Coordinates of C-alpha atoms and ligand atoms in Angstrom, one line a residue:
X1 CA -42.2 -5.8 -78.5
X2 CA -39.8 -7.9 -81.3
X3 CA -37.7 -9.9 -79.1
X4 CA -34.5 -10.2 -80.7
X5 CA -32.2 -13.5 -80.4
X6 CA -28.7 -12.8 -79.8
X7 CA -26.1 -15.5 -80.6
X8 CA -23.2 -15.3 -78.1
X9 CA -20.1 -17.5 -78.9
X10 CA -18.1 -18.1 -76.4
X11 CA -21.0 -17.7 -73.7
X12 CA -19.6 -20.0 -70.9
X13 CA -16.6 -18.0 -70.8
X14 CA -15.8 -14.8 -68.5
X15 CA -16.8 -12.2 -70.3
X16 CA -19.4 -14.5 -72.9
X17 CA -21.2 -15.5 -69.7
X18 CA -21.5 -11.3 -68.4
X19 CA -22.4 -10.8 -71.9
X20 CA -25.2 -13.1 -71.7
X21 CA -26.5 -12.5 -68.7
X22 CA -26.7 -8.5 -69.3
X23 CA -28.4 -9.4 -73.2
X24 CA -31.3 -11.3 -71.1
X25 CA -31.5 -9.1 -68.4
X26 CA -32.2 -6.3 -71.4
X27 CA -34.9 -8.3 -73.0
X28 CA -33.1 -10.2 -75.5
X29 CA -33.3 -14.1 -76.4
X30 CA -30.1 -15.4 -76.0
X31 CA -28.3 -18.5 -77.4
X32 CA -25.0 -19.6 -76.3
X33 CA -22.5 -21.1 -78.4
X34 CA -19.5 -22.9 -76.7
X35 CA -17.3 -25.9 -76.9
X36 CA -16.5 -25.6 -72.7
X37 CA -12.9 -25.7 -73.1
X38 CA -11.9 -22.9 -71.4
X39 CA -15.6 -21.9 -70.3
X40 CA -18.1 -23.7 -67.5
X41 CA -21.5 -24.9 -68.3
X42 CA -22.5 -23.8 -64.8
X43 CA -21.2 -19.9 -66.2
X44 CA -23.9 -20.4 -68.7
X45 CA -27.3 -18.6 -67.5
X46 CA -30.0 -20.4 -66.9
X47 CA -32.5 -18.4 -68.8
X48 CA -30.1 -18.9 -72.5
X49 CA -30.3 -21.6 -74.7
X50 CA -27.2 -23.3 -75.1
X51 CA -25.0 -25.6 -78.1
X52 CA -21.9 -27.1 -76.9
X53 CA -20.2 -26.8 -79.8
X54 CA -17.0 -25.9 -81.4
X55 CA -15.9 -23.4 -84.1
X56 CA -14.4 -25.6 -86.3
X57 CA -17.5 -26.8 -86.9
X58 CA -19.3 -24.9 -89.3
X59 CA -22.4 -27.1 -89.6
X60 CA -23.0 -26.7 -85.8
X61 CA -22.5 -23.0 -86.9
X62 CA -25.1 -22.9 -89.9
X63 CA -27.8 -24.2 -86.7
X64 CA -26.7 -21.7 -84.3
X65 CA -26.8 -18.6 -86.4
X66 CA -30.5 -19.9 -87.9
X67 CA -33.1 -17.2 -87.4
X68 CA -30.6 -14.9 -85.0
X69 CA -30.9 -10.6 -85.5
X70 CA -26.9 -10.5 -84.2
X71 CA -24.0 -12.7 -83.1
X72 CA -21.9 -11.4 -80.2
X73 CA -18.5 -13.1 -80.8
X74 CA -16.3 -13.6 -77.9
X75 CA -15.2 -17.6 -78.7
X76 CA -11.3 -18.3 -79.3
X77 CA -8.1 -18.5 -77.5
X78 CA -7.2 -15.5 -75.5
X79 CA -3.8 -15.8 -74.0
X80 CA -1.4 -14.0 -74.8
X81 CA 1.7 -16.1 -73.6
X82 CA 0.5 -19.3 -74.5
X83 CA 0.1 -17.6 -78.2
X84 CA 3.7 -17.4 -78.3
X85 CA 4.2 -21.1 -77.5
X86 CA 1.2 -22.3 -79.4
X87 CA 0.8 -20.0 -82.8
X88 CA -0.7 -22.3 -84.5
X89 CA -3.7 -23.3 -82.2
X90 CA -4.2 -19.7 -81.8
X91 CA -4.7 -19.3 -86.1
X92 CA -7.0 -22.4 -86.1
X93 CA -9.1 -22.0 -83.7
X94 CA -9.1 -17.4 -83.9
X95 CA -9.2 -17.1 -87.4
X96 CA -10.1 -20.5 -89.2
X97 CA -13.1 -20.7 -86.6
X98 CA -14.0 -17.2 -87.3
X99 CA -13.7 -17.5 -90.9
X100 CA -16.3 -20.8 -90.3
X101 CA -18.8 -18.0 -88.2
X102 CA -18.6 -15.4 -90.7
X103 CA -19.6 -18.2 -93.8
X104 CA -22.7 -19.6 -91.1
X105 CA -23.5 -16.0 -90.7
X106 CA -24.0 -15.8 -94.8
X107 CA -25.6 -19.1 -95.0
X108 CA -28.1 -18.1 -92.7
X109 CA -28.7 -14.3 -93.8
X110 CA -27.4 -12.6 -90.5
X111 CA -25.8 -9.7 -91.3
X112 CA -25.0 -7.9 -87.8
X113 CA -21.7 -8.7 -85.6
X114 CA -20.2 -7.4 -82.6
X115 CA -16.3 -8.8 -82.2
X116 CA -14.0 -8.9 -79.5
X117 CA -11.0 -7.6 -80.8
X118 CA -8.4 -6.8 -78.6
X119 CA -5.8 -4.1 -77.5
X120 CA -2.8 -6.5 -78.4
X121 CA -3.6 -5.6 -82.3
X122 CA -1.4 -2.8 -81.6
X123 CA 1.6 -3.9 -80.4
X124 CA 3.9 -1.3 -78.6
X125 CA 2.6 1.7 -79.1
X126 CA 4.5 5.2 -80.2
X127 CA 2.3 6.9 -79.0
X128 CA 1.0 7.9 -75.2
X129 CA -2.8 6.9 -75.8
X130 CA -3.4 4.3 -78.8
X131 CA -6.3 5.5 -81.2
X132 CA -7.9 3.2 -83.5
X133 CA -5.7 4.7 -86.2
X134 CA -2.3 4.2 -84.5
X135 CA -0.3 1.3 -86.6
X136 CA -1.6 -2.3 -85.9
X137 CA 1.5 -4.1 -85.2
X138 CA 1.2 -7.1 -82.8
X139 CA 3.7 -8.4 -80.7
X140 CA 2.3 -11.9 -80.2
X141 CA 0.3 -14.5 -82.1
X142 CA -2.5 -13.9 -80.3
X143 CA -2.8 -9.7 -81.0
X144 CA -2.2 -11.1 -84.7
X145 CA -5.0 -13.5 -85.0
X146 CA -7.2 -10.5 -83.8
X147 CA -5.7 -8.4 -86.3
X148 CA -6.1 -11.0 -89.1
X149 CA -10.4 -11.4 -88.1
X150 CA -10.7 -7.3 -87.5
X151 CA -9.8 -7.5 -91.7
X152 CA -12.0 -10.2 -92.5
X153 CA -15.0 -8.3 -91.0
X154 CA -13.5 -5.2 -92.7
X155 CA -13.5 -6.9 -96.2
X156 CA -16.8 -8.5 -95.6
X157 CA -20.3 -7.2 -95.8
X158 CA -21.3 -7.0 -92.3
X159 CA -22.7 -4.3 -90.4
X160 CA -20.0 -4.8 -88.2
X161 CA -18.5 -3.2 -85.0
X162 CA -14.9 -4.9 -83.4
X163 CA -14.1 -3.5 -80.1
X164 CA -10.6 -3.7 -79.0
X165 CA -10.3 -4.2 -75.0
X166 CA -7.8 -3.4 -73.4
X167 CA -7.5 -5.3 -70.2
X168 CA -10.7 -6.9 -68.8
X169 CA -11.2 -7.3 -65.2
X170 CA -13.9 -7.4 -62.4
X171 CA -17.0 -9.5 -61.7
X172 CA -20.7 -9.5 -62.4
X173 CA -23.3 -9.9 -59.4
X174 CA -26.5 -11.6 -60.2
X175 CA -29.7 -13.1 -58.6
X176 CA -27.4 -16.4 -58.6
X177 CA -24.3 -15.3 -57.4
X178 CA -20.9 -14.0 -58.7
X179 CA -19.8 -14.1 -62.3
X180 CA -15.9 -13.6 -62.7
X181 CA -13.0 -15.1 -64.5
X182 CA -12.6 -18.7 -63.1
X183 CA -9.8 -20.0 -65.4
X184 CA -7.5 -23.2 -64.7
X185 CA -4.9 -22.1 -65.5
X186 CA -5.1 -18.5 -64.4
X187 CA -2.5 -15.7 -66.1
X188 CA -4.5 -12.7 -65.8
X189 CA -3.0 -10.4 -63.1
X190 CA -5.9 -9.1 -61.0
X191 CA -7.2 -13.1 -60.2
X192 CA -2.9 -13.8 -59.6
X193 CA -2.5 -10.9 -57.1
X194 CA -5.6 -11.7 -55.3
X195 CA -4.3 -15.1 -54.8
X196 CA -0.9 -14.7 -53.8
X197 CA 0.6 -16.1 -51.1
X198 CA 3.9 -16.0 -49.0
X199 CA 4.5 -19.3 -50.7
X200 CA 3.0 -18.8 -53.5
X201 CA 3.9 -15.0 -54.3
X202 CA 2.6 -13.0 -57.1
X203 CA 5.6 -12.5 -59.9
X204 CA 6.1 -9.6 -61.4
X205 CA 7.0 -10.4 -65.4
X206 CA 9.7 -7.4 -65.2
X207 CA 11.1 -4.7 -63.3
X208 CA 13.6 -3.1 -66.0
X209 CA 10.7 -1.6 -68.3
X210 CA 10.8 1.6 -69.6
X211 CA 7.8 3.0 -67.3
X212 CA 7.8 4.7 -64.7
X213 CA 7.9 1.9 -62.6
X214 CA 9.6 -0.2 -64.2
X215 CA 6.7 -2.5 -64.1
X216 CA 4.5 -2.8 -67.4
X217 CA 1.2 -0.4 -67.7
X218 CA -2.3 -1.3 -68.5
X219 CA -5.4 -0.3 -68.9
X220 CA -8.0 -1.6 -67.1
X221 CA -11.2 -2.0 -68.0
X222 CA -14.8 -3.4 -65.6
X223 CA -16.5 -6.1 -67.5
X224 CA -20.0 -4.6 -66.6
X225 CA -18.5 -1.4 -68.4
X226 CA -16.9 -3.1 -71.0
X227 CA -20.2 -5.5 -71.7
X228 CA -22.6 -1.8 -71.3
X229 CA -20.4 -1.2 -74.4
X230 CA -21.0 -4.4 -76.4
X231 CA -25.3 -3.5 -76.2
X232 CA -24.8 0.5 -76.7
X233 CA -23.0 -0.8 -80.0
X234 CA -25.4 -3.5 -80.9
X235 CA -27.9 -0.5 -81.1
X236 CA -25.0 1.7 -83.6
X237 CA -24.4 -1.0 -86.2
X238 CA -24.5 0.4 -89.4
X239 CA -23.3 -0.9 -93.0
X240 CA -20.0 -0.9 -92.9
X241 CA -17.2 -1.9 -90.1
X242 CA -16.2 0.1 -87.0
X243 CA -13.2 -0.6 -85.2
X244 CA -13.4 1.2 -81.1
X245 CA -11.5 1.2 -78.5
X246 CA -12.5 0.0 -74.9
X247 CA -10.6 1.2 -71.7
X248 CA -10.6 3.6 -69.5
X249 CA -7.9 5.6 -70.9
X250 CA -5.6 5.8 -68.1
X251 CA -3.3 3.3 -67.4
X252 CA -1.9 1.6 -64.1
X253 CA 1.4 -0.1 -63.4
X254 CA 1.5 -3.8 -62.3
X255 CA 2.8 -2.3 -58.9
X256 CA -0.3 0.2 -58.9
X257 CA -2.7 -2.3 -59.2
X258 CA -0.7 -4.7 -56.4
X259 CA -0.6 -1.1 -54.0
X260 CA -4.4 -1.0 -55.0
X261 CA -5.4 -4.5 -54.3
X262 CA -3.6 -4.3 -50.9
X263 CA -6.1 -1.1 -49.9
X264 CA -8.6 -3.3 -50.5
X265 CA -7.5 -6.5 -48.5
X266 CA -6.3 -4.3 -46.2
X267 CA -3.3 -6.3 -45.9
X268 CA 0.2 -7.1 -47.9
X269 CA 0.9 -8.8 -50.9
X270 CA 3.6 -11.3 -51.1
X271 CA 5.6 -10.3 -54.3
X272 CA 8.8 -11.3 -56.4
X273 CA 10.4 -10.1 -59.4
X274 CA 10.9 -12.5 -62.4
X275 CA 11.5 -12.0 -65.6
X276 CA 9.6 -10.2 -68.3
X277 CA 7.4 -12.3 -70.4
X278 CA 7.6 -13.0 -73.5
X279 CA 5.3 -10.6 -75.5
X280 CA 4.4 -8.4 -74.1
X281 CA 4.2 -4.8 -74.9
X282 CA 5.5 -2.2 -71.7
X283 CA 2.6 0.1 -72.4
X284 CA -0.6 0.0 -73.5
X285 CA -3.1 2.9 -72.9
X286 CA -6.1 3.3 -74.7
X287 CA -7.8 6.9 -76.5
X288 CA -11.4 5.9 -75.7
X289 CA -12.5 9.3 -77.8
X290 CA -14.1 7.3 -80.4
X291 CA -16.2 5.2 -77.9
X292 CA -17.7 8.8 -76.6
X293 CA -18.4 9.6 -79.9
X294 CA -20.0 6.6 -81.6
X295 CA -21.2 4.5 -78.9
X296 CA -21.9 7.5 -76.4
X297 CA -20.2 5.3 -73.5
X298 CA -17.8 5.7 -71.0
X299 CA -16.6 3.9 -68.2
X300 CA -18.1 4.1 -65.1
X301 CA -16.1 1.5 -62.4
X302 CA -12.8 2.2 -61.4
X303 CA -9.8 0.1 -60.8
X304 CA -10.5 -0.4 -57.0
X305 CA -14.0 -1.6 -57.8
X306 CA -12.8 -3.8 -60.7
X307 CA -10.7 -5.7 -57.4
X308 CA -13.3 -5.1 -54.5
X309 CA -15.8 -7.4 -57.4
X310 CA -13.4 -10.0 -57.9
X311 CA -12.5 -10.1 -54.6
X312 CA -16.5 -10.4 -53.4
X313 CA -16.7 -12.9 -56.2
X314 CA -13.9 -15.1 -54.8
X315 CA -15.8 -15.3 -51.0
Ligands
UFG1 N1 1.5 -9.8 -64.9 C1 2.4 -10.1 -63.9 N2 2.2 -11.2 -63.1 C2 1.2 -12.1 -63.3 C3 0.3 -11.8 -64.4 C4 0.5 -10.7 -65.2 O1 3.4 -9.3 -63.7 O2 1.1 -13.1 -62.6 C5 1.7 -8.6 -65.7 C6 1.9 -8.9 -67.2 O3 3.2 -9.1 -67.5 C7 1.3 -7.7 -67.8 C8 0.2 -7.2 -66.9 O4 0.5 -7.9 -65.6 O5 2.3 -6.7 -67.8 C9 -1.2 -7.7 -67.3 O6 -1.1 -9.0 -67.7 P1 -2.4 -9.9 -68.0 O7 -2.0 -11.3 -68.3 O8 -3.4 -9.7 -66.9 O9 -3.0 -9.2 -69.3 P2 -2.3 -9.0 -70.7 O10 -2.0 -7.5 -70.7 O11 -1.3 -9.9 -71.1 O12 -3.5 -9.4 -71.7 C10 -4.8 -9.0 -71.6 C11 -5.7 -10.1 -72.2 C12 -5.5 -10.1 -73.7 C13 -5.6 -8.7 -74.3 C14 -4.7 -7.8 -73.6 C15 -4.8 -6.4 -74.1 O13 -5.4 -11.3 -71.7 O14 -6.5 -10.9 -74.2 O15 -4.9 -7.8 -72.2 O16 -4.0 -5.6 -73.4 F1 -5.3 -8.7 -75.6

């Protein structure tokens, strides 16, 4: 058996770490790339190698990509309001580090990528359910600088596939305990709601949005799902550049997912209403179609088991 070494940037992170873990766990070597920023060391498993390293480094990129079969790219700023107040940042480290990947990629003849792109490429939608070849219009630095790398793989010569998640959330149990999203400064609404408190109440960035609701709609996806994807298209890689979807193709409300979470506490959420926030888009709903049909996946965790694992993870 050819054990293949995977390089994961951005392997200390939330969904890096899962990706790592799941890569070993299928037989792969794996090395981790990460400048713990955002990320923990103690995320990182124990079985990967690891380079604390940045990408805006692009020697410490020639070393990492040496004698790797793939790179799994999940390193860069993620955030979609701090995009808007720090656009810059966001085109530095996004696409000037990328750009540095993709050159240690040719430098060191590895010629197989799998990119997190992201949902906020489209921007809002005019359509129900986004496909891959609904306009690419962000709303926010952030959905931008994804756009902007999904081109440079598209006008480079990898065998290449991005997938575009839509909203990430749940937790990975392993031998060693939990992994989940564990960030500082948390924005992400599943962590928020599960930490509200009557002084400390979950806000709810708008109540005057065209939805249903009135609150914005997501679609949620399980990180174990979303990383299943990530190796099912490691396996599909072919010449050129495939751009897929990952969701689950229905999409919940903010006030859906704080009715949901309070099923599973079994008790109430403290809420207010605030003010929308500044970019985002009031719907976003992906057409998973194309992940059935190339990658063969689909999801298989719903939203109440996306919050019962970050919930576990939490304890
Ligand atoms: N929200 C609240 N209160 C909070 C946090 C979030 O009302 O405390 C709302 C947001 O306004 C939004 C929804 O909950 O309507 C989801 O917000 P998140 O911050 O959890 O996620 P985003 O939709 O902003 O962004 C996430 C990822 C991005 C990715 C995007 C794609 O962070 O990387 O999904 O949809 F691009």
């Amino acid at each position: 058996l050819l054990v293949s070494k995977i390089l994961v940037t951005g392997g200390a992170g939330y969904i890096g770490s899962v990706a790592a873990t799941v890569l070993i766990d299928h037989g792969h070597e794996v090395l981790v790339f990460d400048d713990l920023s955002t990320g923990h060391k103690d995320a990182i498993d124990p079985r990967a190698s690891f380079i604390e390293g940045s990408l805006l480094d692009l020697s410490a990129l020639k070393q990492a990509t040496q004698n790797c079969a793939a790179v799994m790219h999940f390193a860069g700023k993620s955030l979609v309001g701090e995009s808007t107040q720090k656009p810059d940042l966001y085109r530095e480290v996004n696409i000037g580090g990328t750009a540095n990947l993709l050159a240690a990629m040719k430098s060191s003849g590895v010629e197989r990528l799998v990119f997190s792109s992201s949902a906020a490429t489209y921007g809002q939608p005019q359509s129900d359910l986004i496909t891959e070849d609904s306009p690419a219009a962000p709303t926010n630095p952030y959905g931008q600088t994804k756009l902007e790398i999904d081109q440079m793989i598209s006008a480079s010569k990898l065998s290449a596939i991005s997938l575009r998640y839509f909203n990430v959330a749940g937790a990975l149990q392993t031998k060693q305990g939990w992994i989940s999203e564990r960030h500082a400064n948390e924005t992400h609404l599943i962590p928020n709601v599960l930490k509200a408190t009557g002084e400390n109440p979950l806000k709810i960035f708008g109540t005057d949005w065209d939805t249903p609701d009135g609150t914005c709609v997501r679609d949620y996806v399980h990180v174990v799902d979303l990383i299943d994807a990530h190796i099912l298209a490691l396996d599909k890689l072919t010449s050129h550049h495939e751009i897929i979807n990952i969701g689950s193709g229905r999409g919940n409300s903010v006030r859906e997912v704080i009715s949901a979470s309070e099923k599973v506490l079994g008790r109430k959420i403290a809420t207010v209403d605030a003010p929308r926030r500044d970019g985002d888009p009031a719907r976003l709903v992906a057409s998973i179609d194309k992940a059935q049909k190339v990658l063969g996946w689909a999801p298989a965790r719903d939203l109440t088991a996306m919050i019962a694992d970050h919930h576990a993870a939490q304890k």
